Each structure stands twice: as structure tokens, then as C-alpha cells.
PDB file of C-alpha atoms in Angstrom:
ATOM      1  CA  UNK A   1     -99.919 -83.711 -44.165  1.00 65.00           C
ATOM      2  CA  UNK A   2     -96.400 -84.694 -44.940  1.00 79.00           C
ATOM      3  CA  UNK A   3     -93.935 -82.411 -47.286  1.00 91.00           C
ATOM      4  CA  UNK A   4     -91.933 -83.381 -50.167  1.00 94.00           C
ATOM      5  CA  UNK A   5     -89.511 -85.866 -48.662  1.00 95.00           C
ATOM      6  CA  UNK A   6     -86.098 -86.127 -50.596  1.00 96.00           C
ATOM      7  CA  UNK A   7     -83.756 -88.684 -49.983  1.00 97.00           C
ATOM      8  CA  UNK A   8     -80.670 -89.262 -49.243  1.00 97.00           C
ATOM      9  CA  UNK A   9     -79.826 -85.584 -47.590  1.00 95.00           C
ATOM     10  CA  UNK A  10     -76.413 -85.857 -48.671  1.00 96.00           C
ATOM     11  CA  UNK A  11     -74.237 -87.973 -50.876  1.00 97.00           C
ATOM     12  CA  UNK A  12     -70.523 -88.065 -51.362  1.00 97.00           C
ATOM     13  CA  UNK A  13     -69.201 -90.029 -54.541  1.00 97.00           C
ATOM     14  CA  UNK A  14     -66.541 -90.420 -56.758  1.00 97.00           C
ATOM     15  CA  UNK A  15     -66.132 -89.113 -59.823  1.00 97.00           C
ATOM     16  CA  UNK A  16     -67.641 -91.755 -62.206  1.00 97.00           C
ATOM     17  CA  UNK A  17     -69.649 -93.649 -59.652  1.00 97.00           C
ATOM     18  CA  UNK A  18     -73.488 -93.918 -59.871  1.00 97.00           C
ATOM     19  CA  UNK A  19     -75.552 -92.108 -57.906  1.00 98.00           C
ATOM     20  CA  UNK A  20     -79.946 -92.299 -57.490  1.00 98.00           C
ATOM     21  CA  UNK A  21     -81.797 -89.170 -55.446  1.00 98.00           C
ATOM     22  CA  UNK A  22     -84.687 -90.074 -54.593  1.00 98.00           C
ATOM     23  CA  UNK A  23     -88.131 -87.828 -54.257  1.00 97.00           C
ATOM     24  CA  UNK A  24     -91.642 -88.540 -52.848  1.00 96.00           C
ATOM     25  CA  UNK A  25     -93.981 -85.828 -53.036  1.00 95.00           C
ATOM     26  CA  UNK A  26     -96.944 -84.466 -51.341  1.00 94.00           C
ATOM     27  CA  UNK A  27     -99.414 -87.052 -51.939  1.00 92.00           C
ATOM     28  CA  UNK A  28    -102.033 -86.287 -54.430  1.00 88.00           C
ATOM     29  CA  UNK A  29     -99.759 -83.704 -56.421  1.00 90.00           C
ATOM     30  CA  UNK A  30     -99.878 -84.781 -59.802  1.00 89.00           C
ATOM     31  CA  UNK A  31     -96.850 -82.043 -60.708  1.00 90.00           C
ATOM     32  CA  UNK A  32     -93.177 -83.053 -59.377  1.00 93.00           C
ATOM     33  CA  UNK A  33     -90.322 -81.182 -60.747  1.00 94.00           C
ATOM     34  CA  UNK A  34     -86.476 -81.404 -60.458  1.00 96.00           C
ATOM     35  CA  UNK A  35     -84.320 -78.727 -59.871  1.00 97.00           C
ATOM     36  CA  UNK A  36     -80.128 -77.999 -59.088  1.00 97.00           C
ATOM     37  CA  UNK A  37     -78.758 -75.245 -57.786  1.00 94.00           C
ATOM     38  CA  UNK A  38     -74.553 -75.148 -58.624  1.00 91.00           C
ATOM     39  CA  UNK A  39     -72.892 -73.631 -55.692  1.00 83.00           C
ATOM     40  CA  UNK A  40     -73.576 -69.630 -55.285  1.00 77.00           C
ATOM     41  CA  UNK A  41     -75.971 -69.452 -58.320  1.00 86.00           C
ATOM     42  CA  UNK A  42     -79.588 -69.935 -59.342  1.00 89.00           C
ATOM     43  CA  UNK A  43     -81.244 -72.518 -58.925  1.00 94.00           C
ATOM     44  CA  UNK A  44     -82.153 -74.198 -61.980  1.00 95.00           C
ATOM     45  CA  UNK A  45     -85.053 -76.583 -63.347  1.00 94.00           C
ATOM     46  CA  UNK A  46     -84.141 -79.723 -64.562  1.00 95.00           C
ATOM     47  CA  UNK A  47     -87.585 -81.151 -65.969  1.00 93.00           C
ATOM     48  CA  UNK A  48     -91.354 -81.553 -65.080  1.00 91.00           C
ATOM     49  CA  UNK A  49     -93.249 -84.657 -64.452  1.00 91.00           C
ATOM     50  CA  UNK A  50     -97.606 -84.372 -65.032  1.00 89.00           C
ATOM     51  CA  UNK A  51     -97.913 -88.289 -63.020  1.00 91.00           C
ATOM     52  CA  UNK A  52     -95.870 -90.359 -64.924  1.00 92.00           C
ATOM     53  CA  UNK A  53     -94.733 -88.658 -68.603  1.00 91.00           C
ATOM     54  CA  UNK A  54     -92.315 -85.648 -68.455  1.00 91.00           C
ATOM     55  CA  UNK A  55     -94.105 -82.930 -69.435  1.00 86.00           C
ATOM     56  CA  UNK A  56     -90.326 -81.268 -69.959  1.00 87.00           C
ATOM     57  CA  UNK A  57     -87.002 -81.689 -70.059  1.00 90.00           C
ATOM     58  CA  UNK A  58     -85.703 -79.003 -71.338  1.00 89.00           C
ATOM     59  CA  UNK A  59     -83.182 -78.578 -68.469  1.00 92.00           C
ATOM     60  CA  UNK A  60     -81.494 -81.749 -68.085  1.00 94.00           C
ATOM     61  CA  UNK A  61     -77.996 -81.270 -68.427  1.00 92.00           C
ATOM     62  CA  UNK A  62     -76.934 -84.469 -70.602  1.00 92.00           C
ATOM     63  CA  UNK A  63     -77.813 -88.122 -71.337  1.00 93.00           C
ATOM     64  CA  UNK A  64     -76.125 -89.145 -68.402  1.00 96.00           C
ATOM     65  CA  UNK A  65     -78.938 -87.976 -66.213  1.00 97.00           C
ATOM     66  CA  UNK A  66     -82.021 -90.163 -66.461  1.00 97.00           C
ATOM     67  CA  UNK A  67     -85.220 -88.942 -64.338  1.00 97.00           C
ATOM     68  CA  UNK A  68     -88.215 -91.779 -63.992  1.00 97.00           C
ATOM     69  CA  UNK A  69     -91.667 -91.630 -62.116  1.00 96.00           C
ATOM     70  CA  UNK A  70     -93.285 -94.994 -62.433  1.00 85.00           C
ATOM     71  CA  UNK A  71     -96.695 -94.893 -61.050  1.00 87.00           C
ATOM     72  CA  UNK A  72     -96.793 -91.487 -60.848  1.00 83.00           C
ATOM     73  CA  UNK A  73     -95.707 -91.147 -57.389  1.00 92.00           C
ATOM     74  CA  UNK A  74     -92.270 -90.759 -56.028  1.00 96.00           C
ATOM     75  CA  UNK A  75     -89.120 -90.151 -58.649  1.00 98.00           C
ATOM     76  CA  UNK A  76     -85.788 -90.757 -58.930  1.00 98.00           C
ATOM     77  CA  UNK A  77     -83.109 -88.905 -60.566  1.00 98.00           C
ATOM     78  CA  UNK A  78     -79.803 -91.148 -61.051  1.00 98.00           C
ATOM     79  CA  UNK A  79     -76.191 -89.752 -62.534  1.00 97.00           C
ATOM     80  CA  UNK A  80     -74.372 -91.829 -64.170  1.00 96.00           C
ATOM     81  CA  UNK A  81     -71.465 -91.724 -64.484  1.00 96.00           C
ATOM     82  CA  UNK A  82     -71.298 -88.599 -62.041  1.00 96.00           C
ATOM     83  CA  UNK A  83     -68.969 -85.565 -62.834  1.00 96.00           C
ATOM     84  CA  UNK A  84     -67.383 -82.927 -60.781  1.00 95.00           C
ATOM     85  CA  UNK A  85     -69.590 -79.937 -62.385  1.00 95.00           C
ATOM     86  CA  UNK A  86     -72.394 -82.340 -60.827  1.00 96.00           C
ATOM     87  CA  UNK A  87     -71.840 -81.489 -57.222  1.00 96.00           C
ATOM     88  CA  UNK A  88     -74.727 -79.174 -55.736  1.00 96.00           C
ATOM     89  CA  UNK A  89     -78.205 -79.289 -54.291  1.00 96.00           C
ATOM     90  CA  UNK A  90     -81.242 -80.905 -56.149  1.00 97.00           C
ATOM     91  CA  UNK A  91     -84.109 -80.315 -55.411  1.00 97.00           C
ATOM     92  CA  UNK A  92     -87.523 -81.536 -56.058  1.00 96.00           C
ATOM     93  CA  UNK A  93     -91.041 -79.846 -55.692  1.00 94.00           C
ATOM     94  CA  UNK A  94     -94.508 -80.908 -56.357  1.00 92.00           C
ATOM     95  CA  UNK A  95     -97.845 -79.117 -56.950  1.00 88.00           C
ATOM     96  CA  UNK A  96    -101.138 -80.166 -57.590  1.00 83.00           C
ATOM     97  CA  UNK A  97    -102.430 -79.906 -61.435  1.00 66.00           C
ATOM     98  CA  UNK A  98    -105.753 -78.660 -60.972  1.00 47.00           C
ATOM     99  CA  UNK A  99    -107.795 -76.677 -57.850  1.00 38.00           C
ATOM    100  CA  UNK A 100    -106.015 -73.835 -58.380  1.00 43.00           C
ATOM    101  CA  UNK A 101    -103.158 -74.625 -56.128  1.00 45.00           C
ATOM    102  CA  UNK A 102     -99.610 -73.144 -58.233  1.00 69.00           C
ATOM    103  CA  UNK A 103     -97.399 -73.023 -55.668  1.00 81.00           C
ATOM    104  CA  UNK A 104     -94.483 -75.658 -55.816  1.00 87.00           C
ATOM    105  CA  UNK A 105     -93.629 -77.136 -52.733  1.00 90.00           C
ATOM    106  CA  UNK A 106     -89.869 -77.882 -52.506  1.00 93.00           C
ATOM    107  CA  UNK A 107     -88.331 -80.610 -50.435  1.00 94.00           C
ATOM    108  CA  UNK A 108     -85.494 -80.133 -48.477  1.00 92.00           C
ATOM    109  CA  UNK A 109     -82.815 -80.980 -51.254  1.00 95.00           C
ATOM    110  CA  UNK A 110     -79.961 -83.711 -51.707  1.00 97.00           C
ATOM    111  CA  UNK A 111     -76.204 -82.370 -51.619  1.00 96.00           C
ATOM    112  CA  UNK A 112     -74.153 -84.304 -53.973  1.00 97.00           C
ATOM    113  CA  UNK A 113     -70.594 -83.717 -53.536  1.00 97.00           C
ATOM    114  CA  UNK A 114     -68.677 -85.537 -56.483  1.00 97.00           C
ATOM    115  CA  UNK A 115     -65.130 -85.743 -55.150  1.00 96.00           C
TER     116      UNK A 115
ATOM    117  CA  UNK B   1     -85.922 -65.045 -72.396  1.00 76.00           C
ATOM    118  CA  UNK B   2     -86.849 -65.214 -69.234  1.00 86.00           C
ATOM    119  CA  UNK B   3     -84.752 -64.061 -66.562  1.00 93.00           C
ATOM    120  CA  UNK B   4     -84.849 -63.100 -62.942  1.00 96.00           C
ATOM    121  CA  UNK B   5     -81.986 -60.624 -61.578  1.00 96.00           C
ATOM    122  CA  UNK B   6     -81.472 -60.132 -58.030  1.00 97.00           C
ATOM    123  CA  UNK B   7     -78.450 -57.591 -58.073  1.00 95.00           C
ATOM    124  CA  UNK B   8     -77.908 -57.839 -53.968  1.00 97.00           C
ATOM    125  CA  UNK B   9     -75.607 -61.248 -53.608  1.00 95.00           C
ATOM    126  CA  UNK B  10     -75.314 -60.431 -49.263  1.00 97.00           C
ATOM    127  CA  UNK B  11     -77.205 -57.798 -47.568  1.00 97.00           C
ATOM    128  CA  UNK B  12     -76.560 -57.466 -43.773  1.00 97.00           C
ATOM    129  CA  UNK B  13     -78.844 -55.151 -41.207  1.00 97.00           C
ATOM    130  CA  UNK B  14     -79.161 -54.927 -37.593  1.00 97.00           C
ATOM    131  CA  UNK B  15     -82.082 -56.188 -35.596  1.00 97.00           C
ATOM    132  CA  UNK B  16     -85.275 -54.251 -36.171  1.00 97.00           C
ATOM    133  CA  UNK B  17     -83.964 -52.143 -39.167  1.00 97.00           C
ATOM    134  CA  UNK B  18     -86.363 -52.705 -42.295  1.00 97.00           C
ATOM    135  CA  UNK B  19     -84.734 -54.463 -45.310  1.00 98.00           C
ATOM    136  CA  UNK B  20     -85.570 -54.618 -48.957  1.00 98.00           C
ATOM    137  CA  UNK B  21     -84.845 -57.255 -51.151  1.00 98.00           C
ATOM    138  CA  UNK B  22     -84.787 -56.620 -54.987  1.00 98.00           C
ATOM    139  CA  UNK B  23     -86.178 -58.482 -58.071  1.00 98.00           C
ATOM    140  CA  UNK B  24     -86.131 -57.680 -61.456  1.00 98.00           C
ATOM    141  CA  UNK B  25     -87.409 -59.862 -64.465  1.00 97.00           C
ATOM    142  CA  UNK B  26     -87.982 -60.313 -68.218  1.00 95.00           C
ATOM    143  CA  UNK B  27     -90.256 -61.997 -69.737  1.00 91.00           C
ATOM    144  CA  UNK B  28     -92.392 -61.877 -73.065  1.00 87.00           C
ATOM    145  CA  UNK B  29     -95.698 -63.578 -71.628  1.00 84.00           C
ATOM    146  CA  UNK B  30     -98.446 -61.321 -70.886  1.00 83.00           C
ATOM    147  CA  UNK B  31     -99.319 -64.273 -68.599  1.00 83.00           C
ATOM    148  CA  UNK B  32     -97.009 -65.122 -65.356  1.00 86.00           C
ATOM    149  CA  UNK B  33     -96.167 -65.420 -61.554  1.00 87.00           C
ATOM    150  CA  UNK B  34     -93.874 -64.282 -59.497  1.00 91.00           C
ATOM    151  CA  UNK B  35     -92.803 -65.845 -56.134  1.00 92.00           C
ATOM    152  CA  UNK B  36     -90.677 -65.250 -53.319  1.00 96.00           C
ATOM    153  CA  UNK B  37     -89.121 -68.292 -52.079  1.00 95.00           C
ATOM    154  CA  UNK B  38     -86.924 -68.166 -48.360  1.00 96.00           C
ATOM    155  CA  UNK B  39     -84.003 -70.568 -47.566  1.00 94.00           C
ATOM    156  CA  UNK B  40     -83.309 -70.519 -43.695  1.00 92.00           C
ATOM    157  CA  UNK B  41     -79.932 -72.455 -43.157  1.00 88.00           C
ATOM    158  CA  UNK B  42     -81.642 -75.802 -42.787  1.00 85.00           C
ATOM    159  CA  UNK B  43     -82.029 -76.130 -46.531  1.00 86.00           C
ATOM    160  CA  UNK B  44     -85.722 -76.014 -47.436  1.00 87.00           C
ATOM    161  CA  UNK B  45     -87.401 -73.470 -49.523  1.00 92.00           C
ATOM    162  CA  UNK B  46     -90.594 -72.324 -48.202  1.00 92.00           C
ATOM    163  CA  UNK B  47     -93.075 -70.421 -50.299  1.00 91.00           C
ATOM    164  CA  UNK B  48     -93.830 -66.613 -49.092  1.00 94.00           C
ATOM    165  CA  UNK B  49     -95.790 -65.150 -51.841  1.00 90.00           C
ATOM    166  CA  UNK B  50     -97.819 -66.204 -55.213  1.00 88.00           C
ATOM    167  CA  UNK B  51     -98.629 -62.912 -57.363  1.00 88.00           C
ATOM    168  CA  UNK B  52     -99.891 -63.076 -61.116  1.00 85.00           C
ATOM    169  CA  UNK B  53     -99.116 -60.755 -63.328  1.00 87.00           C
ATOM    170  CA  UNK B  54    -102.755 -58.967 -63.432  1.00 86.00           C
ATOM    171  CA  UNK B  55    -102.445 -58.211 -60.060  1.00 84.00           C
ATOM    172  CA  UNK B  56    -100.708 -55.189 -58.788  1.00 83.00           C
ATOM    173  CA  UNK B  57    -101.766 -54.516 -56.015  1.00 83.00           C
ATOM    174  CA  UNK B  58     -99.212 -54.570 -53.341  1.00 85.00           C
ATOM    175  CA  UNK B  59     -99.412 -56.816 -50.433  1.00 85.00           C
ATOM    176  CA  UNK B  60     -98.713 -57.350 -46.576  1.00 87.00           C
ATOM    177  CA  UNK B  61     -98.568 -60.364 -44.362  1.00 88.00           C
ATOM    178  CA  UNK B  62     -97.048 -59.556 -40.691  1.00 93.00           C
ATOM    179  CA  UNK B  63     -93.833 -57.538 -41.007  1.00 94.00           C
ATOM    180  CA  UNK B  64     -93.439 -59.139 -45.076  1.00 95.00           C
ATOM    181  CA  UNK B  65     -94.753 -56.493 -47.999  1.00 94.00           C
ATOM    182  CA  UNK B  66     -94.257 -56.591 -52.104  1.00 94.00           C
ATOM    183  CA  UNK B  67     -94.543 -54.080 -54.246  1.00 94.00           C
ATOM    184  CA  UNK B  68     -94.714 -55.335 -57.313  1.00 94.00           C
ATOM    185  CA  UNK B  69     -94.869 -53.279 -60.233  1.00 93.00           C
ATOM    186  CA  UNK B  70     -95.177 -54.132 -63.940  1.00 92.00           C
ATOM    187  CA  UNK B  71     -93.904 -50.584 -65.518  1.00 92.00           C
ATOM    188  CA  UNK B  72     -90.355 -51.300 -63.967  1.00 95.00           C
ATOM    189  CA  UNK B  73     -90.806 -55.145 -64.482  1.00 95.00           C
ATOM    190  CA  UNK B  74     -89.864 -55.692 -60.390  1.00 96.00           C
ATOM    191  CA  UNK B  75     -91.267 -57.305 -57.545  1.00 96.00           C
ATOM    192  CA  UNK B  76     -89.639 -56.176 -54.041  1.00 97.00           C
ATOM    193  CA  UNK B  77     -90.122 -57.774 -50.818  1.00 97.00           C
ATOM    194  CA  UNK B  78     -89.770 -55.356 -47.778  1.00 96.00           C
ATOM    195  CA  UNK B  79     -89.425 -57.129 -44.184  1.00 97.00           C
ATOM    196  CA  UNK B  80     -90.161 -54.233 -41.804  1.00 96.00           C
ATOM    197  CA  UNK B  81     -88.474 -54.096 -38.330  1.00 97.00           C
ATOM    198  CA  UNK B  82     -86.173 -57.387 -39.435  1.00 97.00           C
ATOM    199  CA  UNK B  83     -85.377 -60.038 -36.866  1.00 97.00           C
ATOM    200  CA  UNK B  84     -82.674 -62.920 -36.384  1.00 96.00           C
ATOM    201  CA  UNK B  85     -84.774 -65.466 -37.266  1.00 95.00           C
ATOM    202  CA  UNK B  86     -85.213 -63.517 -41.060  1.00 97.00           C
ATOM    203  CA  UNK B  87     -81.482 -64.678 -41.621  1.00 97.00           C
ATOM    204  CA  UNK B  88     -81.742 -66.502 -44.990  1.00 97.00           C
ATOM    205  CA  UNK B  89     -81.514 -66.663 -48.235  1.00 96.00           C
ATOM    206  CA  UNK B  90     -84.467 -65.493 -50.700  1.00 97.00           C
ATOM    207  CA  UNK B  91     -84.946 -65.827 -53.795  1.00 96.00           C
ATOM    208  CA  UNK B  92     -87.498 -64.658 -56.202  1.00 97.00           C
ATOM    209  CA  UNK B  93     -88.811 -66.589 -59.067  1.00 94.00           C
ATOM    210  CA  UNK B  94     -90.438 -65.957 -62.177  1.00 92.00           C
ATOM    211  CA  UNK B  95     -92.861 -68.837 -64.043  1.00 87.00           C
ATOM    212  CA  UNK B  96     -94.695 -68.713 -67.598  1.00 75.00           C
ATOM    213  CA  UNK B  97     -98.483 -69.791 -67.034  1.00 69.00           C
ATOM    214  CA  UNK B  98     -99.458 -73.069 -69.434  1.00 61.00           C
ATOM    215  CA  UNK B  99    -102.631 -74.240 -71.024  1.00 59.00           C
ATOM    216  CA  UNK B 100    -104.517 -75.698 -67.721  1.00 59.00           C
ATOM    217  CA  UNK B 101    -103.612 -72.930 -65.451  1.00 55.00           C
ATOM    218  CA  UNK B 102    -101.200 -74.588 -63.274  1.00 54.00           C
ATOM    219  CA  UNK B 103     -97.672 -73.103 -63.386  1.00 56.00           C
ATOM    220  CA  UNK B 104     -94.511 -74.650 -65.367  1.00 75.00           C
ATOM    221  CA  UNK B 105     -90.950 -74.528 -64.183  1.00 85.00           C
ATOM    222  CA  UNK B 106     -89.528 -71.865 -62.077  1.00 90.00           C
ATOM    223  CA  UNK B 107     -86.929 -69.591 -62.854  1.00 92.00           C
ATOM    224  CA  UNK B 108     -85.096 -68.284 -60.368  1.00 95.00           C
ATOM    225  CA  UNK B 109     -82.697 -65.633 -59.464  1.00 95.00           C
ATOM    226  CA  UNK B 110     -78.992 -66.196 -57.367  1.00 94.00           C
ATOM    227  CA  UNK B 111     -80.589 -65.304 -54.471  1.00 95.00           C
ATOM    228  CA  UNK B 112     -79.645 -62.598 -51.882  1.00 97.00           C
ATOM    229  CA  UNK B 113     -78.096 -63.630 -48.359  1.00 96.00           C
ATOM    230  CA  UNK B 114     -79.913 -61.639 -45.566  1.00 98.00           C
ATOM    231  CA  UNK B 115     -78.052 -61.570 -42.481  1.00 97.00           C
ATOM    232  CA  UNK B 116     -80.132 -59.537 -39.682  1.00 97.00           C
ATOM    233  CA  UNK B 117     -77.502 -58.935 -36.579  1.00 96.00           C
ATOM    234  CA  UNK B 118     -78.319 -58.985 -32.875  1.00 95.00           C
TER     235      UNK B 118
END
């Protein structure tokens, strides 16, 4: 069974360019979540898709992230325009909703650098 | 709030010396999981251990034990006789339980950098 695949592994931008991660989760999870972790500290949730609707987004840092899961299968997270205090490593999970399965799965992360 | 505290930032040992890794948390549910999450240098994070918060009794898989215990609100992961290939970063994660029984978002602590010498 494949793992959460994230893509691209690493991105380099300018500051004020666009950028889209990309996530496909374990197929069949229902759950896929976004996280960031800043350089040297905790890693941080960004928001929680159940298929399609975000269930929360408490953690998104500002309106110029925009998260979207249409169809309920793989997401994408796109900055715009990026920012310096963007740079880190996001990373998305997924977990099934139901069977008793809570563990998150994590991919293998995206490092945006925002020069 | 919740909040997960891992006070060791970089812990190094030498081969086959045991190693514990500390985790405190707060929270308010009644209700939660903790999880210990490791980061070898290629990036990933795999999943060690699941425990709820009903269950204390500690556990051991292989060389890996937790002791988790509510009274002190911690959850400590011992690696006995430590190895090169333990060289990573874990972290330790605390999540809130929501109507349906799966778990919400993670919150994690900074991490602490085990480096296990040759």
C-alpha cells in the first residue's frame, strides 16, 4: 500500500511568488491534515479535511494560504503571495475516519525556502 | 490549552547506552492520545506509539518502552541499549479525542535531537 505522497520535495521561491504543495494520501483515508513546522520548533497544524469540507482551520496562518480537496482525494495547499516567515516544512498526514485506525500517517514533507 | 513540552532540544549517547526522552503535557480533556512520532534524517515521521489516556499501563516493543503516567501529566519513551540507526529526531504529540472517535489535530512538542555515537 502506498504512503502519503507529498509533492514537490522542495521548493525555492521568491518572496511574493506563488507557490502550490501538493498532497495525495493513503487511499481510502477520509482524514488529511496539513501541518508546518518553522525551522527548530514544533510542528504545527494548519487545518483538517473529513473528504472534501475542512473540518478546521483553526491554524492557518492568514488569507493568503488557501487549502482545497476537491473530490476528496489529494489536496493542495498554495501561498500566495509567499513570505519569508513562510519558509519551512509542511507536512501532510491522513487517517482513516472510522475502524478505529487514529494514527496519522505523515508524508515525507515539502521544504519551502522563500528567498 | 494544550501544550506538549519536551525540555531536551539535543541529547547525545554512545552506542548501546539506554536513553530517555521526555514529554510533558497539558490538557483539560479527560479524553486524549498521546504519540511518539520519530524523524530519521530523511524527513518522514513515522508513528511509534498510540496511547489513550485510560490506559496506563506502560509498554514495550523491542528495545522502545513508555511510561506514561497521568499523576505527573508525562509520557517518556526509553530506547534501551541505543543504536546508530536511533539517530533522529522525536517528537511527542498530544491530540483531543472528537465526537466519532477518530483523533483531531496533533499538537506537538520541538522535538529532541538524539544523536547515538559509534
Amino acid at each position: 500500500e502506498a504512503g502519503v505522497t507529498q509533492f514537490p520535495s522542495h521548493s525555492v521561491i521568491e518572496k511574493g511568488q506563488t507557490v502550490t504543495l501538493r498532497c495525495d494520501p493513503i487511499s481510502g483515508h477520509d482524514n488529511l491534515y496539513w501541518y508546518r513546522r518553522v525551522m527548530g520548533k514544533e510542528i504545527k497544524f494548519l487545518l483538517h479535511f473529513v473528504k472534501e469540507s475542512k473540518q478546521d482551520e483553526s491554524g492557518m496562518p492568514n488569507n493568503r494560504f488557501l487549502a482545497e480537496r476537491t473530490g476528496g482525494t489529494y489536496s493542495t495547499l498554495k501561498v500566495q503571495p509567499a513570505e519569508l516567515e513562510d519558509s519551512g516544512v509542511y507536512f501532510c498526514a491522513s487517517s482513516q475516519e472510522w475502524g478505529g485506525s487514529y494514527e496519522q500517517y505523515f508524508g515525507p514533507g515539502t521544504r519551502l525556502t522563500v528567498t | 490549552a494544550q501544550k506538549v513540552t519536551q525540555a531536551q532540544t539535543e541529547i547525545s549517547v554512545v552506542e548501546k547506552e539506554d536513553v530517555t526522552l521526555d514529554c510533558v503535557y497539558e490538557t483539560r480533556d479527560t479524553t486524549y492520545y498521546l504519540f511518539w512520532y520519530k524523524q530519521p534524517p530523511s524527513g518522514e515521521l513515522v508513528f511509534l506509539i498510540r496511547r489513550n489516556s485510560f490506559d496506563e499501563q506502560n509498554e514495550i516493543s523491542g528495545r522502545y518502552s513508555w511510561n506514561f503516567q497521568k499523576s505527573t501529566s508525562s509520557f517518556n519513551f526509553t530506547i534501551t541499549a541505543s543504536q546508530v540507526v536511533d539517530s533522529a529526531v522525536y517528537f511527542c504529540a498530544l491530540s483531543e479525542v472528537w465526537v466519532g472517535g477518530a483523533t483531531n489535530k496533533l499538537i506537538f512538542g520541538t522535538g529532541t535531537l538524539l544523536a547515538v555515537q559509534p
